[in-house]
XYZ file of C-alpha atoms in Angstrom:
626
model
C -20.295 -19.914 -50.524
C -20.931 -20.045 -54.337
C -23.112 -17.678 -55.954
C -24.714 -20.608 -58.158
C -27.874 -18.715 -59.426
C -25.274 -15.839 -61.132
C -23.915 -19.067 -62.191
C -27.356 -20.516 -63.988
C -27.960 -16.849 -65.268
C -24.778 -16.733 -67.080
C -25.203 -20.509 -69.265
C -28.621 -19.478 -70.300
C -28.104 -16.119 -71.588
C -24.647 -18.514 -73.144
C -26.915 -20.691 -74.555
C -28.916 -17.783 -76.682
C -26.846 -16.094 -77.738
C -25.616 -18.882 -79.673
C -29.175 -19.371 -80.922
C -29.396 -15.931 -82.547
C -26.412 -15.802 -83.716
C -27.443 -18.653 -85.633
C -30.323 -16.900 -86.815
C -29.030 -13.754 -87.858
C -26.372 -14.831 -90.161
C -28.850 -17.780 -92.373
C -31.151 -14.687 -92.192
C -28.119 -12.486 -94.198
C -27.925 -15.521 -96.725
C -31.292 -15.618 -97.627
C -31.549 -12.689 -99.670
C -28.693 -13.616 -102.112
C -30.191 -16.624 -103.185
C -34.063 -16.304 -103.853
C -33.727 -16.704 -106.779
C -31.545 -20.081 -108.013
C -32.800 -22.813 -107.515
C -32.280 -23.998 -104.813
C -30.171 -27.204 -105.994
C -27.854 -25.531 -107.879
C -27.090 -22.556 -104.685
C -23.550 -24.028 -103.986
C -22.231 -23.625 -107.841
C -23.212 -19.995 -107.627
C -21.098 -19.047 -104.559
C -22.145 -16.076 -102.714
C -19.372 -12.819 -102.613
C -17.301 -12.802 -99.798
C -18.621 -10.580 -98.703
C -21.533 -10.963 -98.060
C -20.737 -14.196 -96.167
C -18.652 -11.650 -94.075
C -21.884 -9.601 -93.202
C -23.033 -12.445 -92.162
C -20.607 -14.305 -89.753
C -20.241 -10.664 -88.213
C -22.993 -10.954 -85.620
C -21.985 -14.739 -85.104
C -18.614 -13.938 -84.281
C -19.537 -10.995 -82.568
C -21.047 -12.383 -79.753
C -18.729 -14.898 -79.886
C -15.864 -12.213 -78.965
C -18.369 -11.719 -75.960
C -19.997 -15.652 -75.014
C -15.777 -15.952 -74.540
C -15.495 -12.885 -72.491
C -18.667 -13.495 -70.373
C -16.802 -17.271 -69.778
C -13.312 -15.329 -69.156
C -15.013 -12.993 -66.749
C -17.186 -15.928 -65.136
C -14.043 -18.596 -64.421
C -11.796 -15.143 -63.037
C -15.371 -14.053 -60.349
C -15.778 -17.595 -59.992
C -12.148 -18.496 -59.058
C -12.050 -15.117 -56.403
C -14.814 -16.123 -55.079
C -13.290 -19.461 -54.471
C -10.267 -17.794 -52.805
C -12.974 -15.137 -50.917
C -14.457 -18.671 -49.788
C -11.440 -20.047 -48.359
C -10.214 -16.488 -46.941
C -13.422 -16.506 -44.838
C -13.419 -20.281 -43.864
C -10.171 -20.357 -42.335
C -11.159 -16.733 -40.899
C -11.413 -17.482 -36.733
C -14.117 -15.436 -35.798
C -17.835 -16.924 -37.405
C -18.273 -14.951 -40.475
C -21.946 -15.047 -41.283
C -25.238 -13.378 -43.666
C -29.184 -13.196 -42.891
C -31.918 -12.149 -45.271
C -33.846 -9.706 -44.004
C -36.322 -12.532 -43.225
C -33.646 -13.751 -40.021
C -32.511 -16.786 -42.809
C -29.341 -17.535 -42.688
C -27.965 -17.212 -46.419
C -24.419 -17.583 -45.947
C -22.284 -18.196 -43.089
C -18.509 -20.038 -42.871
C -16.949 -23.086 -41.596
C -15.961 -21.636 -37.904
C -19.768 -20.405 -38.576
C -21.187 -24.377 -39.391
C -18.529 -26.021 -37.433
C -18.029 -23.507 -34.484
C -21.226 -25.009 -32.244
C -21.946 -28.061 -33.311
C -24.714 -27.181 -35.582
C -25.270 -26.036 -39.347
C -27.130 -22.393 -39.661
C -27.916 -22.875 -43.371
C -31.515 -22.077 -44.522
C -31.996 -22.316 -40.752
C -33.196 -18.533 -38.494
C -32.721 -18.357 -35.051
C -35.326 -19.807 -33.977
C -34.993 -23.526 -34.800
C -31.460 -22.599 -33.916
C -31.437 -21.775 -30.228
C -33.987 -21.607 -27.192
C -36.812 -18.736 -27.889
C -35.916 -16.463 -25.083
C -32.016 -16.470 -27.153
C -33.625 -15.823 -30.687
C -36.267 -13.595 -30.424
C -32.822 -11.104 -28.265
C -30.983 -12.418 -31.732
C -33.679 -10.837 -34.177
C -34.571 -7.328 -32.314
C -30.906 -6.805 -32.477
C -30.640 -7.443 -36.492
C -34.116 -5.518 -36.830
C -33.152 -2.645 -34.488
C -29.597 -2.793 -37.340
C -31.850 -3.017 -40.228
C -33.987 0.115 -38.200
C -30.986 2.434 -37.118
C -28.918 1.711 -40.200
C -25.173 1.316 -38.857
C -23.761 -1.153 -36.710
C -24.180 -2.683 -33.879
C -22.353 -4.693 -30.880
C -22.545 -7.034 -28.223
C -21.729 -9.429 -26.493
C -23.292 -13.121 -25.036
C -22.385 -16.087 -22.853
C -23.819 -19.087 -25.243
C -22.827 -23.408 -25.050
C -21.602 -25.370 -27.497
C -23.347 -29.414 -28.021
C -20.673 -30.923 -26.209
C -21.826 -28.949 -22.876
C -19.190 -26.149 -23.168
C -19.551 -22.051 -22.665
C -18.553 -18.898 -24.594
C -18.101 -16.017 -25.284
C -18.845 -14.130 -28.659
C -18.072 -10.206 -28.850
C -21.252 -9.808 -32.338
C -21.163 -6.707 -34.619
C -23.077 -6.739 -36.837
C -23.874 -4.622 -39.698
C -26.760 -3.640 -42.143
C -26.101 -5.091 -45.762
C -26.833 -3.263 -49.280
C -27.242 -3.936 -52.673
C -26.014 -1.589 -55.370
C -29.172 0.451 -55.382
C -29.477 0.613 -52.063
C -31.840 -1.360 -51.084
C -31.335 -3.374 -47.392
C -31.348 -6.776 -47.930
C -29.373 -8.542 -44.286
C -27.239 -8.007 -41.889
C -23.836 -9.181 -41.873
C -22.266 -10.371 -38.452
C -19.508 -11.420 -37.261
C -19.264 -12.956 -33.587
C -15.428 -13.477 -32.474
C -14.690 -16.147 -29.402
C -13.409 -14.015 -26.773
C -13.601 -16.842 -24.075
C -9.399 -16.628 -23.332
C -9.005 -13.222 -23.339
C -12.040 -12.012 -21.374
C -10.370 -15.041 -19.341
C -6.962 -13.152 -19.537
C -8.762 -9.599 -19.004
C -10.377 -10.991 -15.554
C -6.798 -11.938 -14.189
C -4.809 -9.056 -14.634
C -8.023 -7.165 -13.394
C -7.760 -9.932 -10.538
C -4.003 -9.097 -9.855
C -4.038 -5.709 -10.232
C -6.663 -5.397 -7.477
C -5.723 -8.302 -4.896
C -2.850 -9.496 -3.166
C -0.961 -11.669 -4.807
C 0.167 -14.064 -1.349
C -3.034 -13.702 0.529
C -5.530 -13.552 -2.196
C -6.685 -10.312 -0.101
C -7.831 -6.693 -1.380
C -5.080 -4.832 -1.869
C -4.380 -0.804 -1.842
C -6.187 0.283 -4.929
C -8.931 -2.049 -4.159
C -9.349 -1.103 -0.588
C -9.952 2.105 -1.805
C -12.636 1.806 -4.026
C -14.203 -0.431 -2.015
C -14.137 1.444 1.316
C -14.832 4.562 -0.249
C -18.047 3.222 -1.670
C -19.072 1.575 2.180
C -17.869 5.122 3.104
C -20.732 6.933 0.803
C -23.191 4.053 1.624
C -23.080 4.790 5.519
C -23.672 8.153 5.345
C -25.768 8.374 2.997
C -27.920 5.165 5.062
C -26.568 7.570 7.987
C -24.965 4.375 9.726
C -21.876 3.766 11.640
C -18.644 1.957 9.724
C -14.916 0.425 11.678
C -11.737 0.057 10.640
C -10.010 -2.709 12.547
C -5.671 -2.444 11.604
C -4.342 -5.642 11.814
C -1.304 -6.467 12.431
C 1.362 -9.182 14.035
C 3.500 -9.385 16.716
C 7.345 -9.643 16.070
C 5.966 -10.960 12.704
C 9.873 -10.429 11.738
C 11.416 -12.339 14.243
C 9.897 -15.166 12.225
C 11.089 -13.926 9.583
C 14.359 -13.698 9.990
C 14.521 -16.869 12.135
C 12.906 -18.907 10.174
C 12.684 -17.957 6.432
C 10.097 -15.695 4.335
C 8.825 -18.937 3.370
C 7.648 -20.120 6.394
C 6.153 -16.443 6.945
C 4.292 -16.386 3.950
C 2.540 -19.577 4.615
C 1.993 -18.462 8.177
C 0.313 -14.683 5.811
C -1.689 -17.012 4.151
C -3.099 -18.337 6.858
C -3.816 -15.509 8.536
C -6.136 -14.068 5.963
C -7.488 -17.183 5.659
C -8.221 -17.190 9.478
C -9.406 -13.631 9.160
C -11.726 -14.353 5.895
C -13.676 -17.236 8.514
C -13.902 -14.369 10.807
C -16.273 -11.361 8.979
C -19.370 -11.398 6.846
C -19.589 -11.555 3.124
C -19.967 -7.695 3.518
C -17.058 -6.889 4.960
C -13.550 -6.052 3.745
C -10.446 -7.385 4.297
C -7.427 -6.601 3.405
C -3.826 -6.522 2.754
C -1.514 -3.996 3.023
C 1.020 -5.269 3.151
C 3.600 -6.836 5.761
C 1.632 -8.870 8.129
C -1.156 -5.156 8.742
C -4.649 -6.268 7.197
C -7.681 -3.046 7.129
C -10.727 -4.277 7.887
C -14.263 -3.029 7.495
C -16.737 -3.262 8.973
C -19.992 -1.793 7.524
C -23.002 -0.814 10.250
C -21.025 -1.979 13.219
C -20.525 0.967 15.590
C -22.010 -0.188 19.351
C -17.756 -0.630 21.535
C -18.921 -3.449 22.538
C -19.763 -5.567 20.282
C -16.969 -4.754 18.337
C -15.055 -5.517 21.320
C -15.863 -8.391 20.670
C -15.315 -8.529 17.550
C -12.040 -7.988 17.785
C -11.553 -10.474 20.915
C -12.861 -12.865 18.224
C -10.065 -12.186 15.454
C -7.135 -12.512 17.867
C -8.714 -15.691 19.795
C -8.386 -16.868 15.193
C -5.186 -15.687 15.226
C -3.582 -16.854 18.109
C -4.623 -20.300 17.825
C -1.200 -22.362 17.066
C -0.522 -23.069 12.994
C 1.943 -26.300 11.862
C 4.251 -25.134 8.637
C 6.698 -26.986 7.090
C 7.559 -28.736 10.849
C 7.108 -25.420 13.236
C 4.392 -24.947 15.397
C 4.498 -21.736 15.612
C 2.194 -19.788 17.797
C 1.939 -15.796 17.014
C -0.500 -13.098 18.703
C -1.904 -9.781 17.050
C -2.728 -6.465 17.729
C -5.758 -3.650 16.610
C -6.557 -0.820 16.578
C -10.203 0.480 15.830
C -11.707 3.974 14.423
C -15.221 4.462 13.594
C -17.331 6.701 11.641
C -18.199 8.877 12.159
C -16.712 10.522 15.565
C -13.012 9.261 14.078
C -13.293 9.899 12.060
C -15.297 11.253 7.996
C -12.918 10.041 5.408
C -11.058 7.333 4.558
C -7.261 8.285 4.841
C -8.725 10.029 8.130
C -9.708 6.945 9.220
C -7.232 4.449 8.269
C -4.847 6.744 10.227
C -6.075 7.018 13.507
C -6.848 3.163 13.335
C -2.788 3.107 12.503
C -2.384 5.317 16.072
C -5.178 3.105 17.809
C -2.221 0.248 17.181
C 0.707 1.430 18.011
C -0.950 2.008 21.637
C -2.207 -1.596 21.980
C 1.527 -2.285 20.487
C 2.989 0.137 23.989
C 0.103 -1.620 26.329
C 1.802 -4.631 26.306
C 0.705 -6.364 22.670
C -1.749 -9.080 21.978
C -4.436 -6.405 22.679
C -6.549 -3.557 21.079
C -7.255 -0.046 20.956
C -10.017 2.626 20.357
C -9.006 5.307 19.110
C -8.661 8.375 20.994
C -8.047 12.077 20.168
C -4.155 11.791 22.129
C -3.566 9.534 20.194
C -3.194 11.988 17.552
C -0.930 14.268 19.799
C 1.410 11.321 20.978
C 1.454 10.595 16.427
C 2.786 14.195 16.360
C 4.774 13.929 19.331
C 6.549 10.585 18.034
C 6.800 12.823 14.611
C 8.766 15.328 16.499
C 10.846 13.559 18.318
C 12.435 12.104 15.108
C 12.674 15.378 14.214
C 14.725 16.610 16.926
C 16.789 12.975 16.486
C 18.227 13.851 13.404
C 18.562 17.425 14.777
C 21.021 15.539 18.038
C 22.527 13.562 15.771
C 24.098 16.875 13.964
C 24.246 18.424 16.808
C 25.750 15.114 18.756
C 23.444 15.225 21.896
C 24.159 11.660 22.493
C 25.947 10.146 25.283
C 27.577 7.574 26.338
C 27.333 5.986 29.957
C 28.626 2.587 31.076
C 27.792 -0.689 33.208
C 30.009 -3.084 35.004
C 29.475 -6.539 34.840
C 30.697 -9.192 37.394
C 31.731 -12.495 37.632
C 30.283 -14.090 40.499
C 32.227 -13.552 43.277
C 34.450 -11.065 43.025
C 34.367 -7.664 44.088
C 35.656 -5.968 40.993
C 34.855 -5.664 37.443
C 36.200 -6.908 34.294
C 33.562 -6.450 31.627
C 31.309 -3.356 31.029
C 28.157 -3.752 27.905
C 28.500 0.057 26.887
C 24.373 1.592 26.897
C 23.398 4.794 25.136
C 21.350 8.173 26.124
C 20.138 10.828 25.204
C 18.614 13.606 27.040
C 16.476 15.701 24.877
C 17.219 20.172 26.071
C 13.344 20.357 26.250
C 11.233 16.834 27.465
C 14.774 15.208 29.253
C 16.787 12.004 29.280
C 14.434 9.728 26.341
C 14.341 6.466 26.232
C 16.198 4.381 24.493
C 14.049 1.863 23.887
C 11.545 4.946 22.391
C 14.929 6.360 20.356
C 16.099 3.516 18.967
C 13.720 2.443 17.587
C 12.704 5.999 15.311
C 16.505 5.861 14.725
C 16.254 1.672 13.005
C 12.544 2.990 11.298
C 14.891 5.656 9.512
C 18.019 4.369 8.827
C 19.768 7.071 11.177
C 20.510 3.985 13.671
C 24.070 4.049 10.730
C 25.325 6.507 11.520
C 24.420 7.148 15.271
C 25.932 3.457 16.214
C 29.317 3.798 14.351
C 29.317 7.396 16.628
C 28.575 5.357 19.445
C 31.921 2.405 18.850
C 34.304 4.891 18.319
C 33.000 6.710 21.371
C 33.050 2.854 23.242
C 36.050 2.542 22.828
C 37.986 5.532 23.069
C 36.587 5.568 26.274
C 37.884 2.742 27.256
C 41.098 3.246 26.030
C 41.164 6.392 28.221
C 40.970 4.166 31.158
C 43.021 1.774 30.884
C 45.322 5.783 30.158
C 43.511 6.019 33.807
C 44.690 2.530 35.355
C 40.537 1.103 34.471
C 41.881 -2.417 34.439
C 38.960 -3.959 32.066
C 38.744 -7.296 29.794
C 36.788 -6.110 28.112
C 33.670 -3.667 25.676
C 30.327 -4.699 24.951
C 28.149 -2.398 22.417
C 24.874 -3.445 20.920
C 24.497 -3.401 17.778
C 22.179 -2.644 15.672
C 20.742 -5.583 12.942
C 20.731 -2.403 10.103
C 24.526 -1.593 10.388
C 24.767 -5.013 9.726
C 25.261 -4.300 6.133
C 27.640 -4.517 3.469
C 31.517 -3.421 4.587
C 30.425 -2.854 8.127
C 32.822 -5.755 8.790
C 35.836 -3.516 6.494
C 34.737 0.015 8.825
C 34.716 -1.839 12.627
C 38.768 -3.163 11.574
C 39.595 0.087 10.107
C 38.360 2.031 13.158
C 39.962 -0.648 15.493
C 42.687 -0.013 13.532
C 42.561 3.604 13.239
C 42.506 3.911 16.981
C 44.668 1.110 17.504
C 42.261 -1.215 20.116
C 42.541 -4.458 20.089
C 39.593 -6.215 18.410
C 39.597 -8.903 21.080
C 38.487 -6.650 23.748
C 35.753 -5.726 21.766
C 32.249 -8.098 22.253
C 29.714 -6.337 19.679
C 26.192 -7.433 21.349
C 23.626 -8.930 18.552
C 19.862 -9.538 19.473
C 18.631 -13.468 19.372
C 16.837 -12.195 16.149
C 19.378 -10.758 14.686
C 21.530 -13.756 14.684
C 19.713 -16.549 13.331
C 18.038 -14.480 10.165
C 19.702 -16.610 8.366
C 20.716 -13.992 5.937
C 23.785 -14.852 4.327
C 25.542 -11.778 4.710
C 24.560 -11.143 8.187
C 27.122 -14.440 8.339
C 29.760 -13.339 6.368
C 29.843 -9.163 8.295
C 30.407 -11.763 12.017
C 32.783 -14.009 10.933
C 35.156 -12.108 8.982
C 35.335 -9.697 12.657
C 35.634 -12.938 14.546
C 38.007 -13.700 12.166
C 40.505 -10.718 14.076
C 39.577 -11.779 17.304
C 35.760 -9.981 17.662
C 33.296 -11.468 19.605
C 29.765 -11.655 19.014
C 26.550 -12.045 22.386
C 23.806 -11.829 22.458
C 21.639 -9.673 23.787
C 17.844 -10.732 25.520
C 18.195 -14.226 24.578
C 15.154 -16.549 24.987
C 13.165 -13.548 23.521
C 12.700 -14.021 20.008
C 11.910 -17.913 18.434
C 14.679 -19.618 18.391
C 15.252 -22.541 20.349
C 17.799 -23.887 22.783
C 19.024 -26.393 20.457
C 19.911 -23.667 17.906
C 22.132 -22.392 20.019
C 25.300 -24.573 18.779
C 24.891 -22.692 15.020
C 25.418 -19.173 16.424
C 28.970 -17.834 15.983
C 28.779 -16.616 19.640
C 31.015 -16.824 22.629
C 28.151 -15.918 24.856
C 24.654 -15.181 25.496
C 22.467 -13.076 28.117
C 19.714 -14.471 29.774
C 17.362 -11.309 29.506
C 16.460 -9.354 32.386
C 12.323 -10.734 31.743
C 13.800 -14.055 33.106
C 15.636 -12.963 35.931
C 13.100 -10.543 37.549
C 11.036 -13.479 38.307
C 12.879 -15.964 38.615
C 12.047 -17.325 42.273
C 8.629 -16.822 41.904
C 7.962 -18.139 38.699
C 8.949 -21.308 37.716
C 8.670 -20.749 34.198
C 11.195 -18.721 34.604
C 13.062 -20.223 36.746
C 13.471 -23.249 34.216
C 14.146 -21.246 30.963
C 17.372 -19.456 32.295
C 17.788 -23.312 34.248
C 18.521 -24.645 30.541
C 19.235 -22.301 29.508
C 22.871 -22.000 31.050
C 23.073 -25.513 31.166
C 22.562 -25.604 27.081
C 25.222 -22.097 26.890
C 27.874 -24.564 29.745
C 27.240 -27.288 27.708
C 28.717 -25.567 24.273
C 31.217 -23.529 26.468
C 29.257 -20.504 26.033
C 29.877 -18.328 28.838
C 25.942 -17.025 30.150
C 25.807 -14.023 31.370
C 22.208 -12.826 33.309
C 20.947 -8.837 33.234
C 19.158 -7.172 36.010
C 20.347 -8.407 38.881
C 18.794 -6.090 42.060
C 18.518 -8.606 44.881
C 21.118 -11.607 46.435
C 17.543 -14.220 46.880
C 18.528 -13.562 42.644
C 22.185 -13.556 42.894
C 21.812 -16.793 45.100
C 19.717 -18.466 42.408
C 21.754 -17.693 39.650
C 24.614 -19.069 41.391
C 22.777 -21.904 42.039
C 22.032 -22.812 38.221
C 25.804 -22.600 38.076
C 25.561 -18.825 36.006
C 29.330 -17.081 36.066
C 28.571 -13.611 35.115
C 25.777 -10.727 36.167
C 24.604 -7.860 35.849
C 22.575 -4.551 37.454
C 21.484 -2.526 39.300
C 22.610 -4.758 42.534
C 26.211 -4.371 42.047
C 26.775 -1.024 39.875
C 24.275 1.516 37.923
C 25.361 2.668 34.639
C 27.743 5.651 34.713
C 29.605 8.237 32.912
C 32.905 7.481 32.186
C 33.845 9.716 34.335
C 32.790 8.303 37.699
C 33.037 5.076 36.112
C 37.283 6.262 37.064
C 36.938 7.488 40.351
C 35.266 4.295 41.175
C 36.909 1.722 39.434
C 39.979 2.897 39.155
C 43.087 0.903 41.306
C 45.527 1.650 43.257
């Protein structure tokens, strides 16, 4: 990139200066010797003054020449240094003259694209349309007299695609006249990939690759504005897997994550390109279907999605079958903004779950009232906890063939001041969601244990009292709190049985197992409530730290009418017996059920056939021993 023209001109002027200095010295010497014979001029020396005068111009020019040489060498060193600096730059640096010819190009420009651009124009280097675009930018930069920046993809000779960010600025000489365009091009291919990756991460769910809440909000809002402009309907489907938490708790989060990925894939495959599928978190998905508003069409689509999701999955050696529920809202009748449509679809989803799961439900106005009722119930539940509006009732458990109970289960009841009796299925779920179950559970355990001790004083002899415990209660410190309570009450731990759901027992959470084992070491027994309704297999019973299984009443109810219920009950009893576990059948209501259970070898029974849940006082009146 050295300026060779400047160096050549410098050498020319140096030669001219040397010749002129010699001629001038001769001219000054001639006058002092013209009257003397040429052959004898050396016999009469010229005075030193005239010699000095004659040589002074030559000396001055010699000094100037040396100075020029010094500055030229210094400039060449600076130019060489500048060359090295520019050549070492990772960016492409180039200079074009007014005709578009590349006058200067650094090493990166000569080798980066595999083409040496020196003394060439863009029309000799690129395709005509690309060259014309470059030339137009150059001319515009010169005309406007200000810089220009753009991005473009270019291809190297080896076929590699590069994204270049090019900045161009007009270059002026000392006279202020534009002499060309200076350009710098930077390879931002990897930078753009990183930016795109960050953009994708910011707008997509990391697990499934679906849109996240942020992207959902943007795209949903755009789809809604488009629907308004076109006067078209739009449907929202709030999608949720049924009992997905059970899979996470029993098989682990790795299996649960893989299942979510497969579900997301199936949902995408059953949607149009124009549809939007987003994951809100957990097992919740939102589907936005522009142009869809006919209920029959949406029913077909919902059934198609539910069937796709319910097909078996093979994940890490497990064959899983899961079901889903969906709630549907439609623009504009069910809402005119994103938040309202999603909220109403969510309300419809909850109704679908209450209807039995594995189905869908369209939003109705009454659902908003139901949701408001739930919120009100949550507030009332907090008040009930403060005012101690809960009561405990107790249902006896009998050994088959005996007339008197030897065990009892404590059950919680809530009598609402305005709404009357609230089902435990309703308020326990809210208590677990809000975390109030911890305080409620502690109250229930203390109340039941005190009642058990009171019965003994009243001559009601029972071996054990069973109390239901939520998995949420079994956190760090649970065992210590229970043992402290038993110590304060002087309650024998061997008389206490804690019922925990199958799902919680199979959660595999280290802390849960530690708390259970700590209590078992002091004599507290554990039983599995509603066995058979979770995701564990019979073969896993042996790994559970329990001494008793309770067959869920859903299997007992039709044990004589449904062969599947019969076989499940039979398998549970046989497996439990082989492991030395006690079996209690819940919900026994008639003699036929009792006979079948007795024939299968069931130990204990509980149900309306033997006794209704009673208050503590009524229990004493009924079962006091004389």
